[in-house]
Amino acid sequence: MQKIKKVVLAYSGGLDTSVILKWLITAYQCEVITVTADLGQPEDLSGVEEKALKTGASKAYVLDLREEMARDFVFPMMRGAARYENRYMLGTSIARPCITKALIDIARKEGADAIAHGATGKGNDQVRFEFSAKALAPEIRVIAPWREWDLMSRTALTAFAEKHGIFISSEAKRYSMDANMLHTSFEGSELENPGNAPHETCHDRCVPVEQAPNEPEFVEVGFEAGNPVSVNGEKMSPYTIIRTLAELAGKHGIGRDDMVENRYVGMKCRGVYENPAGTLLFALHRDLEGICMDRDLLGIRDMLAVPYSHAVYNGYWFSPEREAMQAFFDKSQETVTGTVRAKLYKGGVWPLARTSPYSLFSEDLATFEGGDYDHKDAAGFIRLNGLRLGMYAAIKDKLGK
């Protein structure tokens, strides 16, 4: 422990990371610099710098990473149509490589020996932080206090905090929560039993559908090369688009999921996720692809979306396979430009109209009112493509005899 002279800590200002800050100073006898990432989370970050310095940090950074996260992490992930196990929109997963990159940047700037995080030994986040750090700066050590110390309960953490004069909020938290511009997650309490329904307080971004407006609302989102660029005709920055659509969709109860998933570390876990902006954008982006993407290209993209989502979930953002798949996705999105208009109502998204300068839809071919299509051509198409089926039927007949 004495070999570590300076550590950069991912710091939120909550109980866990405040205790970690003081513990690192006492256990490693080292200097600790904190980094707090502003990822568009709802909580107020004012005062977090002061608290870090008061707890013993030599420096405290509060970094505005909102546009970087939206542009360089969220939007590429959306171009890949990523949903883990076809449901989870990866709201927490995509934030971890962004935070780790910031930790490494500050560590190099400050000449630190190590970075530290507050992820426990049971979850996925420890893997995401440490895989990202290994890919970006293998020479920098990663310290995971939850795998080293003996403070294994909230009671022990509270006692340590009181002993060292660390302020603790008296407000009891029902859930373990994570939040950023995209989502809020809930774990713990009654959710630890999959047979229990969530408590009525298990809401943050998405209003209960019963309380959503009784009148639908309409929205039009513009895309360029697979990226959302405007809302209702107004050009916006990546983060502003996510923030705007999160408020709009959340008001209508859109984007909530209650699921049991498979953690990378081997166990199943149950979580409630609210991701209004991501859910809305996924639906509209996919709808626009319907007129802009070739059939077989779309099929290959959808197949690759599964291993891609696993790479994001499991912490391999900075891996060669994720980067290679990303190159394919980005190429596939070159013509995904246009607008989609949709109706939002009581938790649902209904695309109504879509237009694109690169549309592959031909009204002349699809119309029931004549056109240039020769129906006789279909006979040869069916005959040739059906040859193998006749041969297969003959083989089955032999097998049966």
XYZ file of C-alpha atoms in Angstrom:
401
model
C 0.000 0.000 0.000
C 2.877 2.394 0.685
C 3.899 2.307 -2.992
C 0.852 4.339 -4.019
C 1.498 8.066 -3.706
C -1.456 9.593 -5.531
C -4.924 8.230 -6.392
C -7.702 9.675 -8.555
C -11.090 8.650 -7.151
C -14.451 8.529 -8.949
C -16.423 10.554 -6.395
C -20.147 11.203 -6.098
C -20.231 12.770 -2.656
C -22.451 10.043 -1.244
C -21.741 7.833 1.754
C -19.777 5.133 -0.089
C -17.351 7.347 -1.999
C -16.917 9.734 0.918
C -15.858 6.812 3.108
C -13.629 5.511 0.292
C -11.917 8.909 0.061
C -10.977 8.909 3.737
C -10.174 5.185 3.723
C -7.716 5.584 0.833
C -5.926 8.362 2.705
C -5.639 6.318 5.899
C -4.986 2.881 4.375
C -2.563 3.910 1.632
C -1.161 7.057 3.276
C -1.549 8.732 -0.098
C -2.840 11.877 -1.729
C -6.344 11.556 -3.171
C -7.802 13.666 -5.973
C -11.517 13.353 -6.629
C -13.305 13.458 -9.982
C -17.051 14.004 -10.096
C -18.627 13.516 -13.521
C -21.573 15.641 -14.545
C -23.423 13.253 -16.857
C -26.720 15.103 -16.785
C -27.937 13.337 -13.654
C -30.850 15.070 -11.893
C -29.085 15.623 -8.552
C -27.506 18.939 -7.673
C -23.707 18.737 -7.776
C -23.127 22.053 -6.053
C -21.184 21.530 -2.850
C -19.605 18.246 -3.926
C -16.204 19.892 -4.470
C -16.295 21.511 -1.037
C -17.263 18.236 0.613
C -14.434 16.358 -1.096
C -11.845 18.894 0.057
C -13.264 18.903 3.587
C -13.054 15.095 3.690
C -9.370 15.207 2.782
C -8.998 15.414 -1.001
C -6.013 17.450 -2.183
C -7.927 18.511 -5.298
C -11.510 18.078 -6.458
C -12.539 18.130 -10.101
C -16.156 18.475 -11.237
C -16.169 17.741 -14.964
C -18.956 18.577 -17.388
C -19.044 15.438 -19.542
C -22.614 15.810 -20.794
C -21.928 16.571 -24.445
C -18.995 14.148 -24.616
C -21.057 11.298 -23.205
C -23.960 11.996 -25.563
C -21.812 12.458 -28.680
C -19.033 9.904 -28.174
C -20.755 7.166 -26.191
C -24.571 7.308 -26.302
C -24.997 8.148 -29.993
C -22.541 5.475 -31.240
C -24.348 2.935 -29.055
C -27.683 3.992 -30.560
C -26.277 3.591 -34.071
C -25.652 -0.014 -33.060
C -29.277 -0.546 -31.935
C -27.958 -1.932 -28.646
C -30.323 -3.417 -26.069
C -28.978 -6.002 -23.630
C -31.089 -9.170 -23.622
C -33.427 -7.299 -25.972
C -34.699 -5.065 -23.155
C -32.152 -3.156 -21.081
C -31.174 0.117 -22.760
C -27.667 0.096 -21.176
C -28.035 3.422 -19.386
C -25.540 2.632 -16.609
C -23.263 0.520 -18.800
C -22.518 3.283 -21.304
C -21.610 5.806 -18.600
C -18.760 3.762 -17.117
C -16.260 3.988 -19.996
C -16.951 7.725 -20.201
C -16.190 8.172 -16.490
C -13.116 5.943 -16.670
C -11.710 7.947 -19.571
C -12.054 11.088 -17.444
C -10.327 9.395 -14.491
C -7.422 8.337 -16.699
C -7.139 11.812 -18.228
C -6.905 13.419 -14.776
C -4.549 10.697 -13.505
C -2.137 11.426 -16.333
C -2.494 15.164 -15.875
C -1.771 14.898 -12.130
C 0.853 12.152 -12.350
C -1.199 9.718 -10.268
C -0.206 6.100 -9.666
C -3.732 4.743 -9.480
C -7.435 5.354 -9.911
C -10.157 4.089 -7.576
C -13.866 3.366 -7.889
C -16.737 2.567 -5.541
C -18.177 -0.471 -7.326
C -18.811 -3.549 -5.222
C -17.442 -7.030 -5.848
C -20.873 -8.355 -6.821
C -21.765 -6.114 -9.715
C -20.920 -5.331 -13.303
C -19.512 -1.851 -12.724
C -16.206 -3.076 -11.284
C -15.610 -4.931 -14.548
C -16.605 -1.956 -16.695
C -14.313 0.455 -14.843
C -11.360 -1.888 -14.792
C -11.601 -3.207 -18.353
C -11.793 0.389 -19.576
C -8.794 1.395 -17.476
C -6.811 -1.614 -18.703
C -7.507 -0.649 -22.313
C -6.707 3.039 -21.848
C -3.789 2.958 -19.408
C -2.565 -0.496 -18.367
C 0.286 1.078 -16.419
C -2.108 2.792 -13.984
C -3.253 0.657 -11.069
C -6.932 0.324 -10.154
C -7.962 0.202 -6.493
C -11.341 -1.343 -5.627
C -11.888 -0.742 -1.879
C -14.951 -3.004 -1.705
C -12.620 -5.913 -2.522
C -10.038 -4.879 0.080
C -11.627 -3.435 3.204
C -13.762 -5.004 5.939
C -16.523 -2.371 5.875
C -19.099 -4.752 4.453
C -22.346 -3.152 5.690
C -24.038 0.219 5.797
C -23.691 0.135 9.576
C -19.917 -0.266 9.269
C -19.704 2.503 6.677
C -21.747 4.822 8.893
C -19.571 4.093 11.913
C -16.404 4.813 9.883
C -17.912 8.073 8.646
C -18.868 9.182 12.149
C -15.423 8.320 13.474
C -13.754 10.484 10.821
C -16.233 13.359 10.922
C -17.738 12.738 7.482
C -21.170 14.279 7.038
C -23.910 11.744 6.343
C -27.345 12.638 5.085
C -30.075 11.546 7.484
C -32.396 10.827 4.564
C -32.879 7.079 4.235
C -32.704 5.749 0.676
C -35.049 2.924 -0.180
C -33.138 1.874 -3.304
C -29.655 1.665 -4.684
C -29.914 4.086 -7.601
C -27.807 5.240 -10.517
C -28.745 8.142 -12.765
C -27.430 10.092 -15.723
C -28.893 11.949 -18.713
C -30.345 8.748 -20.128
C -31.749 6.837 -17.243
C -32.413 6.084 -13.609
C -32.003 2.566 -12.239
C -33.488 1.096 -9.062
C -32.183 -1.953 -7.200
C -32.551 -3.325 -3.693
C -35.357 -3.263 -1.104
C -38.469 -5.151 -2.273
C -36.967 -5.462 -5.777
C -34.551 -8.116 -4.488
C -37.478 -10.538 -4.648
C -38.634 -10.846 -8.272
C -42.058 -11.868 -6.945
C -42.642 -8.423 -5.438
C -44.146 -5.563 -7.376
C -42.205 -2.282 -7.150
C -43.252 0.140 -4.422
C -45.167 3.213 -5.554
C -42.093 5.359 -4.839
C -40.081 3.449 -7.447
C -40.430 6.230 -10.026
C -38.132 9.042 -11.097
C -38.100 9.842 -14.835
C -41.330 8.207 -16.007
C -44.682 9.069 -14.496
C -46.999 6.099 -13.858
C -49.005 5.562 -17.037
C -52.219 6.103 -15.076
C -51.021 9.648 -14.335
C -49.799 10.399 -17.852
C -51.747 13.005 -19.855
C -55.077 11.863 -21.255
C -54.300 13.563 -24.567
C -51.543 12.359 -26.926
C -48.593 14.553 -27.863
C -46.787 14.587 -31.189
C -43.062 14.922 -31.810
C -40.849 15.004 -34.888
C -37.180 14.033 -34.641
C -34.642 14.629 -37.398
C -31.701 12.295 -38.002
C -28.453 12.581 -39.953
C -26.369 9.440 -40.572
C -28.158 7.685 -37.746
C -27.755 10.470 -35.174
C -30.660 12.579 -33.877
C -30.018 16.225 -34.727
C -33.313 18.083 -34.210
C -36.584 18.040 -32.309
C -39.666 19.544 -33.933
C -37.481 21.244 -36.512
C -35.103 22.854 -34.011
C -31.427 21.882 -34.267
C -29.957 20.878 -30.910
C -26.715 19.575 -29.434
C -26.533 15.843 -28.599
C -27.038 16.346 -24.865
C -29.835 18.863 -25.351
C -31.696 16.422 -27.592
C -31.474 13.698 -24.944
C -32.553 16.061 -22.163
C -35.468 17.413 -24.214
C -36.747 13.992 -25.242
C -36.250 12.578 -21.736
C -38.598 15.211 -20.323
C -41.123 14.758 -23.114
C -41.220 10.963 -23.084
C -41.065 10.716 -19.300
C -44.115 12.947 -19.011
C -46.049 10.328 -20.995
C -44.740 7.371 -18.973
C -42.518 6.107 -21.799
C -39.336 4.124 -21.146
C -39.876 2.084 -18.002
C -38.820 -1.576 -17.705
C -38.889 -4.027 -14.808
C -36.678 -7.015 -15.581
C -34.418 -9.787 -14.344
C -31.106 -9.799 -16.214
C -27.932 -11.876 -16.259
C -24.956 -10.076 -14.780
C -21.566 -10.688 -16.337
C -20.216 -11.882 -12.989
C -22.617 -14.835 -13.111
C -25.694 -14.045 -11.033
C -29.162 -12.915 -11.986
C -30.385 -9.569 -10.696
C -33.647 -7.672 -10.812
C -33.788 -3.978 -11.624
C -36.247 -1.303 -12.623
C -34.958 0.982 -15.352
C -36.345 4.253 -16.631
C -34.872 5.432 -19.915
C -37.402 7.713 -21.620
C -35.112 9.393 -24.180
C -33.380 6.172 -25.175
C -36.642 4.290 -25.571
C -38.150 7.017 -27.749
C -35.042 7.399 -29.905
C -34.693 3.631 -30.359
C -38.243 3.426 -31.712
C -37.921 6.412 -34.065
C -34.448 5.489 -35.291
C -35.585 1.961 -36.057
C -38.629 3.271 -37.890
C -36.500 5.530 -40.116
C -34.182 2.620 -40.911
C -37.206 0.860 -42.402
C -37.135 3.137 -45.433
C -33.390 3.893 -45.554
C -31.587 0.579 -45.077
C -31.246 -2.324 -47.476
C -32.945 -5.509 -46.257
C -29.832 -7.670 -45.938
C -27.751 -4.849 -44.481
C -30.391 -4.324 -41.798
C -30.440 -8.058 -41.101
C -26.687 -8.225 -40.556
C -26.802 -5.140 -38.351
C -29.497 -6.731 -36.203
C -27.436 -9.898 -35.792
C -24.378 -7.891 -34.751
C -26.457 -5.828 -32.337
C -26.540 -8.799 -29.941
C -22.761 -9.259 -29.453
C -22.392 -5.470 -29.564
C -24.853 -5.023 -26.686
C -22.977 -7.709 -24.745
C -19.716 -5.858 -25.319
C -21.224 -2.639 -23.942
C -22.882 -4.382 -20.980
C -19.811 -6.430 -20.076
C -17.398 -3.504 -20.122
C -15.639 -3.998 -23.451
C -16.273 -0.535 -24.878
C -12.590 -0.012 -25.667
C -12.152 -3.480 -27.147
C -11.160 -4.331 -30.736
C -14.401 -6.228 -31.345
C -16.607 -3.308 -30.249
C -14.601 -0.885 -32.386
C -14.793 -3.199 -35.414
C -18.550 -3.638 -35.030
C -18.874 0.118 -34.585
C -17.142 0.698 -37.924
C -19.699 -1.573 -39.604
C -22.614 0.139 -37.869
C -21.387 3.598 -38.806
C -21.053 2.553 -42.438
C -24.553 1.079 -42.349
C -25.953 4.369 -41.046
C -24.679 6.617 -43.839
C -28.134 6.878 -45.435
C -30.187 6.916 -42.226
C -31.104 10.558 -42.648
C -34.580 12.028 -42.454
C -37.414 12.735 -40.040
C -39.905 10.633 -38.104
C -43.137 11.949 -36.640
C -44.686 9.999 -33.777
C -47.513 10.036 -31.266
C -46.729 9.684 -27.564
C -49.507 8.404 -25.339
C -49.807 6.482 -22.065
C -46.404 4.785 -22.183
C -46.452 4.076 -25.906
C -44.618 5.421 -28.971
C -46.448 5.199 -32.305
C -44.504 6.361 -35.391
C -46.920 8.001 -37.822
C -44.853 9.280 -40.741
C -41.289 9.110 -41.967
C -39.410 10.824 -44.808
C -35.845 10.582 -46.116
C -33.880 11.876 -49.103
C -32.363 8.378 -49.278
C -35.607 6.443 -49.091
C -35.590 3.024 -50.778
C -39.362 2.938 -50.811
C -40.811 3.054 -54.340
C -44.458 3.985 -54.525
C -44.483 2.931 -58.183
C -43.442 -0.605 -57.198
C -45.549 -0.889 -54.048
C -48.805 0.600 -55.349
C -51.928 -1.454 -55.973
C -52.768 0.873 -58.851
C -50.659 -0.596 -61.645
C -47.125 0.725 -62.050
C -44.138 -0.770 -63.877
C -44.082 -4.045 -61.942
C -44.813 -7.113 -64.103
C -46.653 -9.706 -62.023
C -45.557 -12.473 -64.418
C -41.960 -12.068 -63.218
C -42.962 -13.528 -59.863
C -43.617 -16.968 -61.412
C -39.951 -17.509 -62.310
C -38.829 -16.108 -58.959
C -41.042 -18.559 -57.061
C -40.081 -21.493 -59.291
C -36.325 -20.993 -58.846
C -36.436 -20.221 -55.139
C -38.759 -23.143 -54.521
C -36.508 -25.760 -56.199
C -34.709 -26.655 -52.987
C -37.993 -27.107 -51.138
C -39.155 -29.720 -53.651
C -35.839 -31.532 -53.340
C -36.081 -31.425 -49.553
C -39.605 -32.896 -49.726
C -38.280 -35.793 -51.826
C -35.547 -36.542 -49.282
C -38.037 -36.484 -46.423
C -40.192 -38.935 -48.370
C -37.233 -41.330 -48.692
C -36.435 -41.018 -44.999
C -40.039 -41.815 -44.168
C -39.965 -45.010 -46.228
